[in-house]
Coordinates of C-alpha atoms in Angstrom, one line a residue:
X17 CA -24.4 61.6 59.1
X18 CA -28.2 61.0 60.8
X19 CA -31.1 59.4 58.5
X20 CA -33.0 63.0 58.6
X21 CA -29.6 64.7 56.9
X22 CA -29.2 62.3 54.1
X23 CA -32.8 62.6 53.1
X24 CA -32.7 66.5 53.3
X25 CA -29.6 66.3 51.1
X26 CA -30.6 67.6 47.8
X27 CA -29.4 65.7 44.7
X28 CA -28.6 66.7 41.0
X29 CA -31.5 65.9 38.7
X30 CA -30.3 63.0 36.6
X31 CA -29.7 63.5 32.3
X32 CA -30.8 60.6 31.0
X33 CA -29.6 59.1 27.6
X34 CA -33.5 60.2 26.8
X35 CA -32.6 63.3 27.6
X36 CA -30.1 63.9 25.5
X37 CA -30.9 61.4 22.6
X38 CA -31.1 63.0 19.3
X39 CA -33.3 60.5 16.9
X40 CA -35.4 60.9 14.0
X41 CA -37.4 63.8 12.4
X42 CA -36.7 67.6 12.4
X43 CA -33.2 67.9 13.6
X44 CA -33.2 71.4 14.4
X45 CA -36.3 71.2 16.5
X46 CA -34.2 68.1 18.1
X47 CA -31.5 70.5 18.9
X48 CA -33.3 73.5 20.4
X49 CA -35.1 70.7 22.6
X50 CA -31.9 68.9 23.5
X51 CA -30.5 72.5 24.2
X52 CA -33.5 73.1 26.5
X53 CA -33.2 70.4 28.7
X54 CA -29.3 70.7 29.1
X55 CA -29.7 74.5 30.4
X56 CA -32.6 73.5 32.3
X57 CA -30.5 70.9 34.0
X58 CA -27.6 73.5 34.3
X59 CA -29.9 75.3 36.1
X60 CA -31.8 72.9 38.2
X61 CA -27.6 72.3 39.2
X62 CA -26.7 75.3 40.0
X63 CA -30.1 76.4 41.6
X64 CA -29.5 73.7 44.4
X65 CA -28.5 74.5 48.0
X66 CA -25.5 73.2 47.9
X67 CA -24.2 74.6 45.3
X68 CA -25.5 78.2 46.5
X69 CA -23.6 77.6 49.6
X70 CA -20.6 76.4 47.8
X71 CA -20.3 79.5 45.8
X72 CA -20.9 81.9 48.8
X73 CA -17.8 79.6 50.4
X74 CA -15.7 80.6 47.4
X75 CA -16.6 84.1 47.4
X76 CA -16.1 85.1 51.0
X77 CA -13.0 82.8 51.6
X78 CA -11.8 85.0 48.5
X79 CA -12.6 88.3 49.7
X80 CA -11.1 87.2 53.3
X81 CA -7.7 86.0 52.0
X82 CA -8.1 89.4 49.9
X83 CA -8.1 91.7 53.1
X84 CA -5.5 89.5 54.9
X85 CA -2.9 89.6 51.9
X86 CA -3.5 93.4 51.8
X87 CA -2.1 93.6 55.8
X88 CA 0.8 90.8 54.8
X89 CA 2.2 92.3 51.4
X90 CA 4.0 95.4 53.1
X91 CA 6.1 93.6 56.0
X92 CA 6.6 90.2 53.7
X93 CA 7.7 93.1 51.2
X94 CA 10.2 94.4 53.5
X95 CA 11.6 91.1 54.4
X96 CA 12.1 90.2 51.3
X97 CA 14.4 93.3 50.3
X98 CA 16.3 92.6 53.5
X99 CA 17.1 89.1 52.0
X100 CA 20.4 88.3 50.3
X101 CA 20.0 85.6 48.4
X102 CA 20.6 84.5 44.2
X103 CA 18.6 85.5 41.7
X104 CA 16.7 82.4 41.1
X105 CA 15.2 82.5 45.0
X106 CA 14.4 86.3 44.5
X107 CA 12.4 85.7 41.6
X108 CA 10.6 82.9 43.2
X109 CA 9.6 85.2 46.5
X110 CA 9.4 88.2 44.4
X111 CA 6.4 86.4 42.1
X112 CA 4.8 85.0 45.5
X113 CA 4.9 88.7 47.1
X114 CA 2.4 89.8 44.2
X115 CA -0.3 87.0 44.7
X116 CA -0.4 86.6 48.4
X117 CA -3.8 86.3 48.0
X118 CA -4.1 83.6 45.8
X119 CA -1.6 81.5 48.4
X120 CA -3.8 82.0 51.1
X121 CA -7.1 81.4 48.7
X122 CA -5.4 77.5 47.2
X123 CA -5.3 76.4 50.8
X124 CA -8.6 78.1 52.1
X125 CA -10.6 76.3 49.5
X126 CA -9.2 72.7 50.0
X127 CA -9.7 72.9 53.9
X128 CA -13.5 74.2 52.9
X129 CA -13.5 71.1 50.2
X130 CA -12.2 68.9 52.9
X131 CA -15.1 69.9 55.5
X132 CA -17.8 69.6 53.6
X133 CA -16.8 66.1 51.8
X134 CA -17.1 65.3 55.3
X135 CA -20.7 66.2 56.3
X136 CA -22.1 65.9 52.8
X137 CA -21.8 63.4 49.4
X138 CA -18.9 64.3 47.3
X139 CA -21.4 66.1 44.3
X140 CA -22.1 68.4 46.6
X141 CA -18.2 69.2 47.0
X142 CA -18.2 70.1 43.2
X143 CA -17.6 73.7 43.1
X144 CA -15.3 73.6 46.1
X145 CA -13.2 71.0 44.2
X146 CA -12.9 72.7 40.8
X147 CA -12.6 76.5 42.8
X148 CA -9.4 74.8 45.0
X149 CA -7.8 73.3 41.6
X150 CA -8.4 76.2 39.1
X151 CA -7.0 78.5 41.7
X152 CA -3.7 75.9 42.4
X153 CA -3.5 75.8 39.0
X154 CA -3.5 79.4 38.0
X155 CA -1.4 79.8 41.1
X156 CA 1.5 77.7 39.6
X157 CA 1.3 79.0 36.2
X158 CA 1.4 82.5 36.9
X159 CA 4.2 81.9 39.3
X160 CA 6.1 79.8 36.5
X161 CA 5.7 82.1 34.0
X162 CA 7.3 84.7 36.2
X163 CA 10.2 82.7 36.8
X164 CA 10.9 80.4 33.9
X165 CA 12.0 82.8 31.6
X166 CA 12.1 80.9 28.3
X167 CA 8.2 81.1 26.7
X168 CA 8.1 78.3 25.3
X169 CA 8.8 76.1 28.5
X170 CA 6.5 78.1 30.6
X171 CA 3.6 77.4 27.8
X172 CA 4.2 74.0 27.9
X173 CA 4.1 73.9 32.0
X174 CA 0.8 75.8 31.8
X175 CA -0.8 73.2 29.5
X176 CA 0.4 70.6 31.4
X177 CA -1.2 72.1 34.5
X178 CA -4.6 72.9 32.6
X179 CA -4.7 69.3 31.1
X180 CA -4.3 67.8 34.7
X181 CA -7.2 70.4 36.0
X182 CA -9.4 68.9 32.8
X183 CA -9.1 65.5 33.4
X184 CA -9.2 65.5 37.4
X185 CA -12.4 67.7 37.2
X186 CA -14.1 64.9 34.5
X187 CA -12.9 62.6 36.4
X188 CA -10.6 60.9 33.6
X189 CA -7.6 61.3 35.8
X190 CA -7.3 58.2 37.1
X191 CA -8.2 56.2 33.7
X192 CA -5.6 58.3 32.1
X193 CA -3.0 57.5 34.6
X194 CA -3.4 53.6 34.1
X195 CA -3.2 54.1 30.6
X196 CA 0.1 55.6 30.7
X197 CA 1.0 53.0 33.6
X198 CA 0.4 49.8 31.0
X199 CA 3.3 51.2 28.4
X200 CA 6.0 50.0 30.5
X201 CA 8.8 48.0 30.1
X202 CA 11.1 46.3 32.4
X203 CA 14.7 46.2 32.7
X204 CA 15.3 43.6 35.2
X205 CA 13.2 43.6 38.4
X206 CA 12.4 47.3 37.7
X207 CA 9.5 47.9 35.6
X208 CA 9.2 51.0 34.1
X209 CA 6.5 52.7 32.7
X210 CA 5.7 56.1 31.0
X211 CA 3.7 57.1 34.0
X212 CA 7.0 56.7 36.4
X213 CA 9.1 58.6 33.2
X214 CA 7.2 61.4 33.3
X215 CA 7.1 61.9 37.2
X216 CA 10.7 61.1 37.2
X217 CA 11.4 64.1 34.7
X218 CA 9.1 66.5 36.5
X219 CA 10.4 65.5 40.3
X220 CA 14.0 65.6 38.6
X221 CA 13.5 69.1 37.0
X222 CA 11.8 70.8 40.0
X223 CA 14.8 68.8 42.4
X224 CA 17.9 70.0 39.7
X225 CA 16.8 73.6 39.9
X226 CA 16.4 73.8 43.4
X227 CA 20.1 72.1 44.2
X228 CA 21.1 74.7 42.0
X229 CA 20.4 77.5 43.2
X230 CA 20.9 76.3 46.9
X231 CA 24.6 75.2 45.8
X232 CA 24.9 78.7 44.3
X233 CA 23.3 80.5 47.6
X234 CA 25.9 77.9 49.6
X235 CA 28.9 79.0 47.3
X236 CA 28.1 82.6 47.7
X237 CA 28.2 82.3 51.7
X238 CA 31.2 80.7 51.4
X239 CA 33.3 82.9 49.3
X240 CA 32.3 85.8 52.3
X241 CA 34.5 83.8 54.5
X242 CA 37.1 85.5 55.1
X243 CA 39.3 82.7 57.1
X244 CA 38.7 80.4 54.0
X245 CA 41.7 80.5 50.9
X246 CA 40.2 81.0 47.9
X247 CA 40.6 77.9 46.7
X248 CA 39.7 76.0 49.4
X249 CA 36.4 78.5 48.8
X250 CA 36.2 77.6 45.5
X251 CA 36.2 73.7 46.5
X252 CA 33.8 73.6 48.7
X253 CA 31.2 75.5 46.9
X254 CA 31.6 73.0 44.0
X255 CA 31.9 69.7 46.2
X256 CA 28.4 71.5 47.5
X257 CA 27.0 71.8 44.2
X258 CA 27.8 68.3 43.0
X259 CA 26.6 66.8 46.0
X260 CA 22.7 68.5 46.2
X261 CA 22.8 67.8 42.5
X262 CA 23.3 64.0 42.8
X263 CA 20.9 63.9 45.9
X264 CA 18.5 65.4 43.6
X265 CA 18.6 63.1 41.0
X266 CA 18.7 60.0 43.7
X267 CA 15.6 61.5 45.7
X268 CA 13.8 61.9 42.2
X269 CA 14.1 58.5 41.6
X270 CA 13.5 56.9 44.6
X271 CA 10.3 59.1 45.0
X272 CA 8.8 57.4 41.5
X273 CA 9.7 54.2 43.2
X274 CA 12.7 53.2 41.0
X275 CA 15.3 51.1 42.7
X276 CA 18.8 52.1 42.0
X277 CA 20.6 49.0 43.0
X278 CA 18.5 46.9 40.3
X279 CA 20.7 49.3 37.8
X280 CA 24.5 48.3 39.4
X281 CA 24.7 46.1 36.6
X282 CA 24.5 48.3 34.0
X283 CA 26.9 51.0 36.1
X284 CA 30.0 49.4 34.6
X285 CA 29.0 49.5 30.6
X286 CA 27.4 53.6 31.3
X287 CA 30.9 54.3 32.8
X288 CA 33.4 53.0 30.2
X289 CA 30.3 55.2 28.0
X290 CA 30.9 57.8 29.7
X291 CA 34.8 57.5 29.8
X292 CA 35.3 57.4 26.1
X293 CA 32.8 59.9 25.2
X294 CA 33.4 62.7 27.7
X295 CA 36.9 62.1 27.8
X296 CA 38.1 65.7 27.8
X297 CA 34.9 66.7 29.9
X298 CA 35.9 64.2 32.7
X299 CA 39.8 65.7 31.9
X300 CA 38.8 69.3 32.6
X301 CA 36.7 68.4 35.5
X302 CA 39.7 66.1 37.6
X303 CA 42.0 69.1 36.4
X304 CA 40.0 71.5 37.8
X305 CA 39.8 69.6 41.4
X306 CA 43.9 69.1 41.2
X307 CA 44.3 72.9 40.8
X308 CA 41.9 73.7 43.8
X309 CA 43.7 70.9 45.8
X310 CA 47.2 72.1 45.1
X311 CA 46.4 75.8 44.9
X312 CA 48.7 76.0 42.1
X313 CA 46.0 78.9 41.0
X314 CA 43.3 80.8 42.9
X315 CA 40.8 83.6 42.1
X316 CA 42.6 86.9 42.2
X317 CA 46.6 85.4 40.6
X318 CA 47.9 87.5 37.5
X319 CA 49.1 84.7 35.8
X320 CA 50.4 84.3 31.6
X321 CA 49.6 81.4 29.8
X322 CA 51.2 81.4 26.1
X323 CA 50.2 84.9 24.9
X324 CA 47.5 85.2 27.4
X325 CA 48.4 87.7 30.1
X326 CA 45.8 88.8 33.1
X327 CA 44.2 88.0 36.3
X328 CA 42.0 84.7 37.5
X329 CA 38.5 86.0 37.7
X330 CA 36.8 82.5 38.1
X331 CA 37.3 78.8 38.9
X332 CA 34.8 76.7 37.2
X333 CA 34.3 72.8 36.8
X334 CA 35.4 72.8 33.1
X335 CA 37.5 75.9 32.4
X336 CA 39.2 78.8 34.2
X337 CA 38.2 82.6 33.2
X338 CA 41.1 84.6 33.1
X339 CA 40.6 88.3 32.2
X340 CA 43.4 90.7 30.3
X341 CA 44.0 94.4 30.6
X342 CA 42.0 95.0 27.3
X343 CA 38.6 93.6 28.9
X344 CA 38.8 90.4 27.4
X345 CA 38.2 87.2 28.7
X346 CA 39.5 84.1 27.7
X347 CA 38.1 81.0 28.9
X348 CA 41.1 78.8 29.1
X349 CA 40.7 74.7 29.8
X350 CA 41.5 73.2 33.3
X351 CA 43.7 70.4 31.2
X352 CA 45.9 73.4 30.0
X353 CA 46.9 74.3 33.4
X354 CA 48.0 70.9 34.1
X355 CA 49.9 70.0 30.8
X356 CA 51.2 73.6 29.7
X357 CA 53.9 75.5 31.2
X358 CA 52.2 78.9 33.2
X359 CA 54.0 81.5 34.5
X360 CA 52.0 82.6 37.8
X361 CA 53.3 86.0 38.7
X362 CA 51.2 85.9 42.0
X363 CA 51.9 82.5 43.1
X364 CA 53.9 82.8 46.2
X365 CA 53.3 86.7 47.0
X366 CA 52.7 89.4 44.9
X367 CA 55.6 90.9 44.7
X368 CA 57.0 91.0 40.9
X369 CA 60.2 92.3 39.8
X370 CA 60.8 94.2 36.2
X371 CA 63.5 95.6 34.3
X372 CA 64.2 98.6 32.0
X373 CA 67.7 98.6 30.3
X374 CA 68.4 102.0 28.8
X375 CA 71.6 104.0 27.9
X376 CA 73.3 107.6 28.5
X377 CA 75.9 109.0 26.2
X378 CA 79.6 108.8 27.2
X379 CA 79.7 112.2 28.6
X380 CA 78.0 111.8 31.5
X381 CA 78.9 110.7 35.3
X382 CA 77.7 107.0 35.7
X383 CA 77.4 107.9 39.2
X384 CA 74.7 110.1 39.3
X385 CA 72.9 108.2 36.1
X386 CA 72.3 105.2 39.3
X387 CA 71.4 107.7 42.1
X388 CA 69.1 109.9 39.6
X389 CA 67.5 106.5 38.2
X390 CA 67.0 105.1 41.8
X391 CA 65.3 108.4 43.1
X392 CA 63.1 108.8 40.3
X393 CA 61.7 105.2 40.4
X394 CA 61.2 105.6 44.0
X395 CA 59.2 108.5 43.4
X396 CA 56.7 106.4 41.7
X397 CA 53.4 105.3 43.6
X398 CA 53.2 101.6 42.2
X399 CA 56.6 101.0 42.8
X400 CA 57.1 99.1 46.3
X401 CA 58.8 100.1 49.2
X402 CA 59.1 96.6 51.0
X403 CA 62.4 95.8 48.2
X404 CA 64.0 99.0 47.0
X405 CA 65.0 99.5 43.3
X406 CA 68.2 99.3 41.7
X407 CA 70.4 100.8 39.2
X408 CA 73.6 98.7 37.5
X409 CA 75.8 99.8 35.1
X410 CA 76.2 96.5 32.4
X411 CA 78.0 97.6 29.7
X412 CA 80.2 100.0 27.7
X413 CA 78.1 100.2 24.5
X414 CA 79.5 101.4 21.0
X415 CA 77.3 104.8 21.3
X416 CA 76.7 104.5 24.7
X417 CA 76.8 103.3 28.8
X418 CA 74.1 101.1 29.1
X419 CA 72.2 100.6 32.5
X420 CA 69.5 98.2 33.8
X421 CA 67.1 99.2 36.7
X422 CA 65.1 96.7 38.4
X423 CA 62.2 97.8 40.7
X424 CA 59.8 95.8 42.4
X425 CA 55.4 96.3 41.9
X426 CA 52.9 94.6 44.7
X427 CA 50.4 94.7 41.9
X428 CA 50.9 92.8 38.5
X429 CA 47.2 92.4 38.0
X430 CA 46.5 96.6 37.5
X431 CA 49.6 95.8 34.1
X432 CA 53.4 95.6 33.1
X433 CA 53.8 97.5 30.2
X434 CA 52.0 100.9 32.2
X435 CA 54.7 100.8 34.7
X436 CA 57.5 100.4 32.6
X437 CA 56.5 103.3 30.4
X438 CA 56.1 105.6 33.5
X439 CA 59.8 104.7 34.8
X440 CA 60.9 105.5 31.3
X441 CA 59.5 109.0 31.6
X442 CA 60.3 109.3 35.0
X443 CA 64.0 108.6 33.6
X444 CA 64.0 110.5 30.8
X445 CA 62.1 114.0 33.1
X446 CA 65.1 113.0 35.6
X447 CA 68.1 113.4 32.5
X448 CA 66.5 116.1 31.4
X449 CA 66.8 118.7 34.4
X450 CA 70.3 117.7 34.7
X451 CA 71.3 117.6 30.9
X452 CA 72.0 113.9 31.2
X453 CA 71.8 112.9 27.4
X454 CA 70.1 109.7 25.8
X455 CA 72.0 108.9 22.5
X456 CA 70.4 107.5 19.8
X457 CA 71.2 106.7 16.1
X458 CA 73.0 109.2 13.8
X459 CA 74.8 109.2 10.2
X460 CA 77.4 111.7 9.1
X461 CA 78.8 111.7 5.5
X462 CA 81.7 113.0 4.5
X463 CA 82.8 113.7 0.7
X464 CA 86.6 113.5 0.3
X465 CA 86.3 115.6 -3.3
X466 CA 85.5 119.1 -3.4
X467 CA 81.7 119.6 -4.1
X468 CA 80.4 122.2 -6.5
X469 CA 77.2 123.4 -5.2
X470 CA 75.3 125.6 -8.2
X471 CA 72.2 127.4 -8.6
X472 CA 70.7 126.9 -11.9
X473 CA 69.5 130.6 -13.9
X474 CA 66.1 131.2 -13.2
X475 CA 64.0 132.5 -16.5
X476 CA 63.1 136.0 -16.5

């Protein structure tokens, strides 16, 4: 910068303490003075050159980044629909489509901050400064508050962010990071301090939630394999998970400069810790990996667990959700799986056989009760072609021949009981048109005396 530009640099009229120094006598005329000379040195401030320039900067990079975002919204709309990712990411882009604008404006006004720190003194930078970190600032909030969807957090996020915007614009930033740099303690060779917490917690957050919903994005690709097994789906997308969540929580901590290896030597004592008091969590979770890895049970098996009859909707780290036929759904333990005796109906095929034992009376042929039972279960659509049914005769009953017919179904998961109660009306339509009879529990009694049977007179 030449001699003849530093001495045409304007500068900010100083406030003195004399300026501002309230002493004896009439303090109200004190105060309107004191008042007077602050707004005159407002305005002395903003009526330099500088600071005219710097708000025409602001202004026109606005209304620029304006008219651009107004051509981008439309095809970055577009793009976005055509996207097919989780929620969490479509939220994210969805509260970045509506403030385009403000994207383009945060990075506009630092480059323009950046230029003119170069060719002037940083007080003449003011308004570009405090325009580039309102507008970051509002930026983030209004973007959190979109996404975060608990208040309470996204309050606390936007105070942060204002209280960092104060203190960086007074310029108490720096004092009030070395005051929070001198609580420390040290644990070791690693000192930490309630600066490095802090970072760590807000690096770790941020980290977490983005391995999150990347593992969820990755688990979501995966299960549209096709060529994959389901559980070998289901594998991978956790393995995935755990990994970005443990890189996230490493990179977190390395970022604040924290050294990992100084804390091997408390990695023994946290693990028996975490042994003894997440037991059963650590149970569920090795479970969980032992049924993946031995596909005992995959997404999609009808399977029966004590009273618990219906179909595996879900695989997750600590539990498996199975749902029944009445819409429930039971969230059953991995360690149940393991230690219980299940009864998977689906495991090697789906193929399941069932039985209906019923009887006829004595009078009819036993012959055509087999070939009318075989052709009526045959006629049903859920009953499967691939095995054909069956009809035996078992036993000569005290009222009646009694028969059992096994049939084969290729889907358990759509219910039991509902195909058993159509064979048994398919049965009993099939005895009907040919007078088959069903015989069923009657009492006759028979007096051995003569019975009087008398009408008693009826009054007039």
């Amino acid at each position: 910068m030449s001699a003849a530009n530093i001495a045409s640099t304007p500068t900010l009229p100083p406030v003195t303490a004399q300026t501002v120094e309230i002493g004896g006598g009439d303090l109200s005329q004190e105060l309107v003075e004191t008042g007077e000379k602050l707004a005159l040195s407002l305005w002395q401030t903003i009526y330099q050159p500088w600071t005219l320039y710097q708000l025409g900067i602001v202004i026109a990079l606005y209304l620029v980044c304006l008219a651009i975002s107004k051509q981008l919204e439309p095809p970055l709309e577009n793009w976005v629909r055509g996207l097919k990712l989780n929620s969490g990411f479509l939220r994210v882009l969805a509260a970045l489509l509506r403030r385009v604008e403000w994207i383009l404006f945060v990075p506009a006004c630092y480059l323009a901050w950046v230029w003119a720190d170069s060719v002037t003194y940083p007080w003449n930078t003011f308004i570009l400064r405090s325009a580039y970190l309102l507008a970051a600032a509002w930026l983030v909030i209004n973007v959190a508050s979109r996404v975060i969807r608990s208040r309470p957090i996204s309050r606390t996020i936007a105070m942060i962010a204002w209280i960092i915007v104060a203190l960086s614009l007074t310029g108490y930033l720096a004092a009030t990071q070395s005051a929070l740099d001198a609580v420390a303690f040290s644990a070791g060779e690693v000192r930490i301090s309630l600066l490095v917490v802090m970072k760590a917690v807000a690096l770790l957050v941020i980290l977490v939630w983005l391995a999150s919903n990347t593992g969820n994005y990755a688990e979501t690709r995966i299960r549209r394999m096709t060529d994959l097994t389901p559980s070998l789906q289901v594998l991978m997308g956790k393995l995935i998970k755990i990994f970005l969540v443990i890189m996230a929580i490493v990179v977190s901590l390395n970022s604040v400069g924290i050294d990992l290896t100084a804390f091997a030597v408390f990695s023994g004592a946290i693990g028996v810790g975490l042994g003894f008091g997440l037991q059963k969590v650590v149970s569920n979770f090795i479970s969980g990996v032992i049924i993946l890895l031995d596909k005992s049970i995959k997404p999609g098996d009808t399977i029966q667990l004590d009273q618990t009859f219906g179909w595996v909707r879900e695989l997750r780290s600590r539990f498996v959700s199975v749902v029944t036929r009445d819409g429930r759904e039971f969230l059953i333990p991995n360690e149940d799986f393991i230690t219980e005796k299940v009864i998977n109906w689906s495991y090697t095929d789906n193929l399941v056989r069932l039985d209906v034992d019923f009887g006829v009376s004595y009078d009819s042929n036993p012959h055509q009760v087999s070939e009318l039972s075989i052709e009526a279960i045959n006629a049903l659509d859920r009953v499967s072609s691939v095995k054909k049914p069956v009809c035996w005769m078992t036993e000569f009953g005290d009222s009646s021949l009694n028969f059992k017919a096994r049939f084969w179904i290729s889907d358990p998961q759509n219910g039991l009981t509902n195909i058993r109660g159509l064979v048994m009306l398919a049965l009993w339509d099939a005895f009907k048109e040919n007078d088959i009879g069903i015989p069923f529990p009657h009492r006759e009694i028979i007096m051995r005396t003569p019975v009087e049977v008398s009408q008693p007179p009826t009054e007039d």
